[in-house]
mmCIF file of C-alpha atoms in Angstrom:
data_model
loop_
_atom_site.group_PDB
_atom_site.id
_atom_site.type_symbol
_atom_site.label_atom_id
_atom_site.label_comp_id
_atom_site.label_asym_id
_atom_site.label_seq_id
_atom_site.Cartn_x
_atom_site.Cartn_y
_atom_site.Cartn_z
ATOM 1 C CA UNK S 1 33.623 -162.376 -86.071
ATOM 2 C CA UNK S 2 30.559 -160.185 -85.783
ATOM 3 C CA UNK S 3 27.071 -161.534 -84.268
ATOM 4 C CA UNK S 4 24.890 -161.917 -86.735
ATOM 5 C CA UNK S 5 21.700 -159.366 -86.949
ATOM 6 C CA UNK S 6 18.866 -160.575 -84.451
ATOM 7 C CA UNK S 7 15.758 -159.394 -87.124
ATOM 8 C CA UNK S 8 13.455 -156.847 -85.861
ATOM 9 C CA UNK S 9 10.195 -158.005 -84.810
ATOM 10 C CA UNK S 10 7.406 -156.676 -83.575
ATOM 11 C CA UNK S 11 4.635 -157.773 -81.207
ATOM 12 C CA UNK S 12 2.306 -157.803 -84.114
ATOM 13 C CA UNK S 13 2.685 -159.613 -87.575
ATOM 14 C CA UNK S 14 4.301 -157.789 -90.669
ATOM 15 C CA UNK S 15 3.127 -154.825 -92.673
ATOM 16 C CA UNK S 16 1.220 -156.223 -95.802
ATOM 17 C CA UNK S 17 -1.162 -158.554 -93.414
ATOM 18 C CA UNK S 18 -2.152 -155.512 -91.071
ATOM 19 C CA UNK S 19 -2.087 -152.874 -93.345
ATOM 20 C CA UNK S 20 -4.853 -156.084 -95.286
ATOM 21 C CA UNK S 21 -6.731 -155.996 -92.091
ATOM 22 C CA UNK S 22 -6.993 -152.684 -91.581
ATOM 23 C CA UNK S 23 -8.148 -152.067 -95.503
ATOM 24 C CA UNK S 24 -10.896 -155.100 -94.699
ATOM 25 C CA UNK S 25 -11.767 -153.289 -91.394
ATOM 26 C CA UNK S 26 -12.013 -150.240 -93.234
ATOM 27 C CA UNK S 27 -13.925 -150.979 -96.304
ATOM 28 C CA UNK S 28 -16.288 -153.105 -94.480
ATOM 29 C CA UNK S 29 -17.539 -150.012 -91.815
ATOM 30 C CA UNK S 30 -16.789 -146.923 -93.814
ATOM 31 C CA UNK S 31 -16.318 -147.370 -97.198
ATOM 32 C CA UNK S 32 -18.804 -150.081 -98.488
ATOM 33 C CA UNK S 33 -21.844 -148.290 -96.887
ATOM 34 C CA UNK S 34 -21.018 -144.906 -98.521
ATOM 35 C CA UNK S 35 -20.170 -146.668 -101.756
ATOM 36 C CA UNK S 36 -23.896 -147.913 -101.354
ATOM 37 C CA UNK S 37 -25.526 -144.466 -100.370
ATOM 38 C CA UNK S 38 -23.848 -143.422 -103.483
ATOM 39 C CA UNK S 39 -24.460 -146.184 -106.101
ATOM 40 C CA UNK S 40 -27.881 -147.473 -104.880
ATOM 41 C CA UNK S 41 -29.680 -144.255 -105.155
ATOM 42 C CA UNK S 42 -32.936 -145.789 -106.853
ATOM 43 C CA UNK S 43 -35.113 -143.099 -108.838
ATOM 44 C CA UNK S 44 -32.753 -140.290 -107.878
ATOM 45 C CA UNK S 45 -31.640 -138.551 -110.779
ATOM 46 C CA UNK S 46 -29.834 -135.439 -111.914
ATOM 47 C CA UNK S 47 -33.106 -133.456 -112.070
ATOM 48 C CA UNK S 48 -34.153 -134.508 -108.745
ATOM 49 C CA UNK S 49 -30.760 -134.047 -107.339
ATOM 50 C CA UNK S 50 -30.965 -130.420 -107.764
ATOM 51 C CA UNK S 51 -34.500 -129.871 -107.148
ATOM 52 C CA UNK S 52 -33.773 -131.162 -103.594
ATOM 53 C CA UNK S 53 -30.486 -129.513 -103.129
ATOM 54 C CA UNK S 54 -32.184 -126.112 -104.603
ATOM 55 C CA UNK S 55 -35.095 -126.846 -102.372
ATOM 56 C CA UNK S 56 -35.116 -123.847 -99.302
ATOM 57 C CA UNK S 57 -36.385 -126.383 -96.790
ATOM 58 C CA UNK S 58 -33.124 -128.563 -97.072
ATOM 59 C CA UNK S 59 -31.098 -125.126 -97.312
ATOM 60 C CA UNK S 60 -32.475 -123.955 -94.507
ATOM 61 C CA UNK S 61 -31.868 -127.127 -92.205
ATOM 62 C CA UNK S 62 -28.090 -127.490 -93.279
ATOM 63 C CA UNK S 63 -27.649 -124.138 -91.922
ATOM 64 C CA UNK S 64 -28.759 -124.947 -88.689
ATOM 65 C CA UNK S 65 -26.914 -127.938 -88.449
ATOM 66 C CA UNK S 66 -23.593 -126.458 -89.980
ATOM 67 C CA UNK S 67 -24.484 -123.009 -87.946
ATOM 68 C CA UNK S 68 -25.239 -124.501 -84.517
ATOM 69 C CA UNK S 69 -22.567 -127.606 -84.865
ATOM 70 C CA UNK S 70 -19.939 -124.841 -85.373
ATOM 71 C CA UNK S 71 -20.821 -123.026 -82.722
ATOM 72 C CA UNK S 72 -21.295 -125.531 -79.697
ATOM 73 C CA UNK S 73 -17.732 -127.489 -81.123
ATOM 74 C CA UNK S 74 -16.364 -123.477 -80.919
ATOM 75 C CA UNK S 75 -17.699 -123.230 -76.919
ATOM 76 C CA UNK S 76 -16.307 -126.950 -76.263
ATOM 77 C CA UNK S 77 -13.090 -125.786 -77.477
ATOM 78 C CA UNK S 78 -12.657 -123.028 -74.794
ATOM 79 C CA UNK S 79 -14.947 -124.823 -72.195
ATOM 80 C CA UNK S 80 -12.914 -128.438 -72.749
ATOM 81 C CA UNK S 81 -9.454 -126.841 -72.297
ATOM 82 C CA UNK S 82 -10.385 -124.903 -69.595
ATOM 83 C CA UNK S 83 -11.721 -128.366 -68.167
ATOM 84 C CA UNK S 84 -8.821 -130.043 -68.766
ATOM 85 C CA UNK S 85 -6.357 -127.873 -67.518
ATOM 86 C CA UNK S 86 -8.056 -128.138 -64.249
ATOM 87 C CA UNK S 87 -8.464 -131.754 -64.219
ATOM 88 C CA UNK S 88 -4.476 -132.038 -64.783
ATOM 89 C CA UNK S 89 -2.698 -129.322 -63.428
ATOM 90 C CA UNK S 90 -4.985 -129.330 -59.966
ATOM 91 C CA UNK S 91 -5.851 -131.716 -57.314
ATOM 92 C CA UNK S 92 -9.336 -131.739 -55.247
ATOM 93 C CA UNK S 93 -11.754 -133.235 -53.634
ATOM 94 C CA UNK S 94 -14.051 -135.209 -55.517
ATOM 95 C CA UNK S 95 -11.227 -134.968 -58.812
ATOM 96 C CA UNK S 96 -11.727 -138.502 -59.798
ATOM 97 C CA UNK S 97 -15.861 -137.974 -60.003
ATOM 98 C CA UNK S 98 -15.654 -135.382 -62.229
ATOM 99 C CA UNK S 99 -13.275 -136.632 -64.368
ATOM 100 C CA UNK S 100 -15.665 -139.653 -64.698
ATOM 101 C CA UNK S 101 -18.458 -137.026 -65.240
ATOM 102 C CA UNK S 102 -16.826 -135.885 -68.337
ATOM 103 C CA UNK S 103 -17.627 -139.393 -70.474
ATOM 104 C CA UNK S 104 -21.172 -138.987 -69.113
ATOM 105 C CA UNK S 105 -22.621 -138.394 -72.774
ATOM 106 C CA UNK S 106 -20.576 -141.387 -74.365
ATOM 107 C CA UNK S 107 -22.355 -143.633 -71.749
ATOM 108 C CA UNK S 108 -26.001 -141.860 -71.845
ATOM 109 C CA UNK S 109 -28.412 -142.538 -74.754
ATOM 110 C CA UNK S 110 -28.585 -139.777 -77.014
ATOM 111 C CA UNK S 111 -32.183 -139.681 -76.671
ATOM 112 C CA UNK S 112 -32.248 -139.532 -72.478
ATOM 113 C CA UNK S 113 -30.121 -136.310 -72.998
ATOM 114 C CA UNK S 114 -33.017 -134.851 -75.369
ATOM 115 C CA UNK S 115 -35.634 -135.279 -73.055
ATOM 116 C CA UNK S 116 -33.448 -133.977 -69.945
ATOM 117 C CA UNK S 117 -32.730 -131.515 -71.753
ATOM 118 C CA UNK S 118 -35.946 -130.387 -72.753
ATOM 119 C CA UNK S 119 -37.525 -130.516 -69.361
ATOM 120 C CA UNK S 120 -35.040 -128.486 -67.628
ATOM 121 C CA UNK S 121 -34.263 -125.540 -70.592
ATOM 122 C CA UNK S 122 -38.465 -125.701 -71.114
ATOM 123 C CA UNK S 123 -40.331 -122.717 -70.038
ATOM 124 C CA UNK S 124 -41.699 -124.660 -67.384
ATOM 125 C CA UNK S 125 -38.178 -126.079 -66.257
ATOM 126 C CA UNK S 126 -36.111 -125.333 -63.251
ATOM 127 C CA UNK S 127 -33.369 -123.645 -65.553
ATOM 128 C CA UNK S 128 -36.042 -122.706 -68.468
ATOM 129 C CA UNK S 129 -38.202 -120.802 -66.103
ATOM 130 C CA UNK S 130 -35.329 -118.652 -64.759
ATOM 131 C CA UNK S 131 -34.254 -117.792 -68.049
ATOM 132 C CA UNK S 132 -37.496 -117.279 -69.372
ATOM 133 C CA UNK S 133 -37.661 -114.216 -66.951
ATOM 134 C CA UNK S 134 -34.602 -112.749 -68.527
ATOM 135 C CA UNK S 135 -36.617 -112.573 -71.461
ATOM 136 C CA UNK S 136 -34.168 -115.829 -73.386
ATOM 137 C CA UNK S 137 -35.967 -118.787 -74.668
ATOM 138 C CA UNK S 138 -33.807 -122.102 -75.118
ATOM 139 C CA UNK S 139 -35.755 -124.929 -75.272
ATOM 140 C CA UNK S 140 -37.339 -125.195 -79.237
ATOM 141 C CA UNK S 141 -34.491 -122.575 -80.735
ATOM 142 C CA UNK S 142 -30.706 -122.760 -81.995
ATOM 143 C CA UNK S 143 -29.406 -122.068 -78.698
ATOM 144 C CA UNK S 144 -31.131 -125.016 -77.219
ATOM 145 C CA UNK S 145 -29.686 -127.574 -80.198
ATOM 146 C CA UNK S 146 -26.312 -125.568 -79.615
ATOM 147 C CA UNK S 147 -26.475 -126.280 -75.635
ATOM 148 C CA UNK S 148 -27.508 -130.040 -76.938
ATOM 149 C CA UNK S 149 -24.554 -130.550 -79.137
ATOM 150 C CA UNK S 150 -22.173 -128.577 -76.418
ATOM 151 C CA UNK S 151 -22.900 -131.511 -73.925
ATOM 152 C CA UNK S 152 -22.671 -134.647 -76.837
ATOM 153 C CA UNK S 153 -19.224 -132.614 -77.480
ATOM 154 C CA UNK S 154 -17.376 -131.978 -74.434
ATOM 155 C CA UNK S 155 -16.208 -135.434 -73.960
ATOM 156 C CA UNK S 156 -14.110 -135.065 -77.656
ATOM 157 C CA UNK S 157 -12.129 -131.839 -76.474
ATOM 158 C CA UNK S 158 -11.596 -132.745 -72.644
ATOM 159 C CA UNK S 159 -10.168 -136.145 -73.808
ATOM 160 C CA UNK S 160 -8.074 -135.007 -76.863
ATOM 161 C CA UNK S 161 -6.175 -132.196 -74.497
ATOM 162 C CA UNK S 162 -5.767 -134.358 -71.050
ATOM 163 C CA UNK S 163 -2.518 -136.456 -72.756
ATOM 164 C CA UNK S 164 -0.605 -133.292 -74.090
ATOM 165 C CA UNK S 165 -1.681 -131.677 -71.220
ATOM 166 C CA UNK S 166 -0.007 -134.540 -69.244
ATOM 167 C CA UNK S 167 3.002 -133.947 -71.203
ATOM 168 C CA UNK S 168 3.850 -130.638 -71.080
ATOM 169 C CA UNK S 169 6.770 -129.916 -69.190
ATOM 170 C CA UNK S 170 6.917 -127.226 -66.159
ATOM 171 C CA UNK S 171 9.732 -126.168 -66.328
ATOM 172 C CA UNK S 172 9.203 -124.308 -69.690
ATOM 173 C CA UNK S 173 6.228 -122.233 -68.022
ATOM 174 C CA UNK S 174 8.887 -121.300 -64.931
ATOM 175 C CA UNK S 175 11.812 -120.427 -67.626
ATOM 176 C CA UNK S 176 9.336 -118.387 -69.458
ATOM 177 C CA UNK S 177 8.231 -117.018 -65.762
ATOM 178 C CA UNK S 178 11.724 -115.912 -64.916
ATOM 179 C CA UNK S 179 12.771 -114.557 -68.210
ATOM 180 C CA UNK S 180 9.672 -111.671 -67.182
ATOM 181 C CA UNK S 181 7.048 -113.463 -69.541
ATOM 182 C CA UNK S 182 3.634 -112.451 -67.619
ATOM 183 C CA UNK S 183 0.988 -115.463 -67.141
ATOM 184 C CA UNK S 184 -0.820 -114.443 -70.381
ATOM 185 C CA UNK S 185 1.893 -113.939 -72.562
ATOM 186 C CA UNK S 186 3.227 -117.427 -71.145
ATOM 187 C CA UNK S 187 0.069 -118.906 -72.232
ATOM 188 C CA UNK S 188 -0.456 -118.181 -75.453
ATOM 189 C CA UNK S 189 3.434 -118.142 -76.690
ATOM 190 C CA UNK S 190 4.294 -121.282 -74.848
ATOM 191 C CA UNK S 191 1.340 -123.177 -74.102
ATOM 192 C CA UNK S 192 -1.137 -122.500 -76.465
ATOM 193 C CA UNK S 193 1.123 -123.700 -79.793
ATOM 194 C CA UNK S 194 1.798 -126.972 -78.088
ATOM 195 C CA UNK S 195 -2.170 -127.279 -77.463
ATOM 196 C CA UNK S 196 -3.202 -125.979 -80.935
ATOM 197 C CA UNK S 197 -3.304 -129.467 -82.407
ATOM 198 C CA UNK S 198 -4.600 -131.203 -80.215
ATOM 199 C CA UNK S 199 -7.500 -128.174 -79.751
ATOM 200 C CA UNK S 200 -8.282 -128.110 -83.078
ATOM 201 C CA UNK S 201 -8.367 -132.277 -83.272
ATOM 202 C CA UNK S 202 -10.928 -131.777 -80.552
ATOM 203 C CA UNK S 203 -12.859 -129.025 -82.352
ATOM 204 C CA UNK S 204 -13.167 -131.350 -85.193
ATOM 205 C CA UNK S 205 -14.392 -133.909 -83.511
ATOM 206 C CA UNK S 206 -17.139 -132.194 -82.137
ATOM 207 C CA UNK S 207 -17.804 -130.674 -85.259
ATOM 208 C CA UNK S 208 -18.003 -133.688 -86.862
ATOM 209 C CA UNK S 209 -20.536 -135.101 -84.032
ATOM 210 C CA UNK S 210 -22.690 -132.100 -83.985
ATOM 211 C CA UNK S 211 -23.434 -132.396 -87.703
ATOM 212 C CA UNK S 212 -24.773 -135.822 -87.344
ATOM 213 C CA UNK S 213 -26.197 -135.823 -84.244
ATOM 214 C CA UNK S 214 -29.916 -137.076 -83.953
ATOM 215 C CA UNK S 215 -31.054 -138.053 -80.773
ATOM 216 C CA UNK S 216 -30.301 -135.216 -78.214
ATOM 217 C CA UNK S 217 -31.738 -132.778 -80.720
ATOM 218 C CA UNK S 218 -34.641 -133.876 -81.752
ATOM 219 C CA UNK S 219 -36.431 -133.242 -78.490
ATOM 220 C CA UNK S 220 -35.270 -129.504 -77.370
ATOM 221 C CA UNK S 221 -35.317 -128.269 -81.595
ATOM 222 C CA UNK S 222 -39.144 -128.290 -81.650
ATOM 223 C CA UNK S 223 -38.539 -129.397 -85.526
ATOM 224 C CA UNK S 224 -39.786 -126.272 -86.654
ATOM 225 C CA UNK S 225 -38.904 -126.218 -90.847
ATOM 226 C CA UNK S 226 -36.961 -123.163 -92.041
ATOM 227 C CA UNK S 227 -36.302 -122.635 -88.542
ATOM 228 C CA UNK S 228 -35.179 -124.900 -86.282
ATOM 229 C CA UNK S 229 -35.137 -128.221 -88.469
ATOM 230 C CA UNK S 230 -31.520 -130.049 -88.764
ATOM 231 C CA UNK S 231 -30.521 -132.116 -91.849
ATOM 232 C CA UNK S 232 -30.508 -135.245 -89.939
ATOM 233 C CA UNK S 233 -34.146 -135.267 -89.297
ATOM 234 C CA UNK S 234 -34.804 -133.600 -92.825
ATOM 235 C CA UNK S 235 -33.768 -137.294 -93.843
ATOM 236 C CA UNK S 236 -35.643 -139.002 -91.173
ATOM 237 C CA UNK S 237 -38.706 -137.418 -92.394
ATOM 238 C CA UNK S 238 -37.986 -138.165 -96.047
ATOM 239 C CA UNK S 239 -37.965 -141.355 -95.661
ATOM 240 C CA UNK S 240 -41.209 -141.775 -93.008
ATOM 241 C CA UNK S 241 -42.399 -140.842 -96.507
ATOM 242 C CA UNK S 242 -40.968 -143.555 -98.499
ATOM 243 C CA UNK S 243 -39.340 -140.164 -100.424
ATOM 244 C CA UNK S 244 -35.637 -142.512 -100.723
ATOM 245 C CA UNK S 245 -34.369 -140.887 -103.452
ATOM 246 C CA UNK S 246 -34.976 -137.350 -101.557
ATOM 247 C CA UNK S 247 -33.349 -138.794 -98.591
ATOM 248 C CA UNK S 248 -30.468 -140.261 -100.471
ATOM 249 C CA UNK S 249 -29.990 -136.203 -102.121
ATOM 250 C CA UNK S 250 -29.949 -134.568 -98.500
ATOM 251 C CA UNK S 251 -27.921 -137.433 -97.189
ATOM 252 C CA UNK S 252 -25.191 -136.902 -100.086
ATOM 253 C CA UNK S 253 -25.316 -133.606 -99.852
ATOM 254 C CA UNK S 254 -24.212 -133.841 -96.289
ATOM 255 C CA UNK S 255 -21.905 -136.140 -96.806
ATOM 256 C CA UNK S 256 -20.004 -133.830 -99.001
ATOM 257 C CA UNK S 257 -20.195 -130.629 -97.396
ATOM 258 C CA UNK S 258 -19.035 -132.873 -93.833
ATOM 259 C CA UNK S 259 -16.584 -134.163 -95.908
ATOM 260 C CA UNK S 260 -14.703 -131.115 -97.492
ATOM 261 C CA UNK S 261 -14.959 -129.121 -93.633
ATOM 262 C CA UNK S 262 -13.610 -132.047 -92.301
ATOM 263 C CA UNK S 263 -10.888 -131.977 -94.920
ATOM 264 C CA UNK S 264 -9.727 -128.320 -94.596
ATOM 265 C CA UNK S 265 -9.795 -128.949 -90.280
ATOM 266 C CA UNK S 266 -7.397 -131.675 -91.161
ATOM 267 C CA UNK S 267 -5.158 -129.098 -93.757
ATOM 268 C CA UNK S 268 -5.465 -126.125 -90.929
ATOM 269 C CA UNK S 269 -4.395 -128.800 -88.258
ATOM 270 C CA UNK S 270 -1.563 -129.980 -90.040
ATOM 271 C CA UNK S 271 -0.645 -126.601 -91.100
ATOM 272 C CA UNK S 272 -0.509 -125.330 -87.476
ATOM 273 C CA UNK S 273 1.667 -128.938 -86.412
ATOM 274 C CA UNK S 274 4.756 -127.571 -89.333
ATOM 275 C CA UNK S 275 4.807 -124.091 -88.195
ATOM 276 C CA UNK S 276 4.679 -124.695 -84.501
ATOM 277 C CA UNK S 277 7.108 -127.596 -84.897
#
């Protein structure tokens, strides 16, 4: 006679009561609030939707934040793998510190970065002052919000990369090595389509946090409209104002833009998963 089937159970309970949970958990952090941006827009209507999407002010500060996002989440992406390659293929001295280093920005207030930030890229600052010789100004343009979002940012990349980095196997690299593949080659035909989803998981991340960001940017921008203005204080301004139904319009607007580059990073990443699977 055959033993009967021991069920399969898991440390956790069964499907329907997670997968309720996790639609509570869900709907209670993500979904409700949005649902209320979007249904409890008082006084904003149709008209006034498109007079403050058409307006150039608003146009003006979603480039910045879209431009300069982009841009610091592009230097993380070379910057953080370089980072993390080191931190996992190499031992040194002091390995352990600067490995703690890297979740520096999750720990530090958003708004303690600004103002360090500020007083050292400044014209007056220890790294302002040098640079200010070489004729480039940081503190109050783009650059300075894109060297604000690079440091909110790293953390995203470094820590998406370390686990597959972890992973990867060695002796692939030395098979590739004795088959005449050069170091280069070796990189980007062996190591670089295992790390593409992971790099561009990372990318998106800091994308995402860029776009949003508020408090390390608001110091080193200068808030200059039209020039160096992001969306997220756009809306903090708006509403200073008691101007809701203008904030709610910029707010939405962002939301759907985010929402839609967030989307195709997701259809690229899973795109470059099939074909390097």
């Amino acid at each position: 006679m055959k033993a009967a089937a021991v069920p399969n159970r898991g440390i956790l309970p069964g499907f329907g009561l997670t997968l309720g949970i996790t639609i509570f958990y869900l709907s209670l952090v993500v979904l409700i609030p949005i649902s209320a941006l979007l249904f409890n827009s008082t006084g904003l209507t149709w008209g006034k939707f498109a007079e403050v999407a058409t307006d150039p002010r608003v146009i003006a500060s979603y480039k910045v934040s879209f431009l300069t996002a982009g841009a610091a989440a592009l230097v993380d992406a070379v910057l953080g793998l370089l980072l993390a390659w080191v931190l996992v293929r190499y031992d040194f001295p002091g390995k352990n510190i600067f490995d703690s280093l890297v979740d520096l920005p999750f720990a530090l207030p958003t708004a303690v970065a600004g103002v360090a930030l500020t007083s050292i890229y400044a014209k007056t600052g220890w790294m302002g002052s040098w640079l200010a010789q070489l004729g480039i100004e940081v503190a109050f343009t783009p650059l300075g919000i894109i060297i604000a979002l690079m440091f909110i940012g790293i953390p995203f990349v470094v820590r998406t990369l370390q686990p597959v980095l972890q992973e990867l196997e060695a002796d692939v690299e030395e098979a590739a090595a004795t088959l005449g593949s050069g170091r280069v080659r070796t990189f980007f035909s062996v190591i670089l389509p295992q790390l593409a989803p992971p790099l561009v998981t990372g990318f998106a991340l800091a994308f995402a946090r860029g776009i949003g960001e508020y408090g390390s940017v608001v110091f080193i921008s200068g808030n200059m409209p039209l020039k160096t203005e992001i969306a997220p204080l756009l809306i903090m301004s708006k509403l200073e104002r008691f101007d809701y139904a203008g904030a709610t319009a910029v707010a939405i607007i962002l939301l759907l833009i985010s929402f839609l580059l967030l989307l195709g990073t997701n259809l690229l990443q899973r795109w470059i998963r099939k074909n390097a699977g």
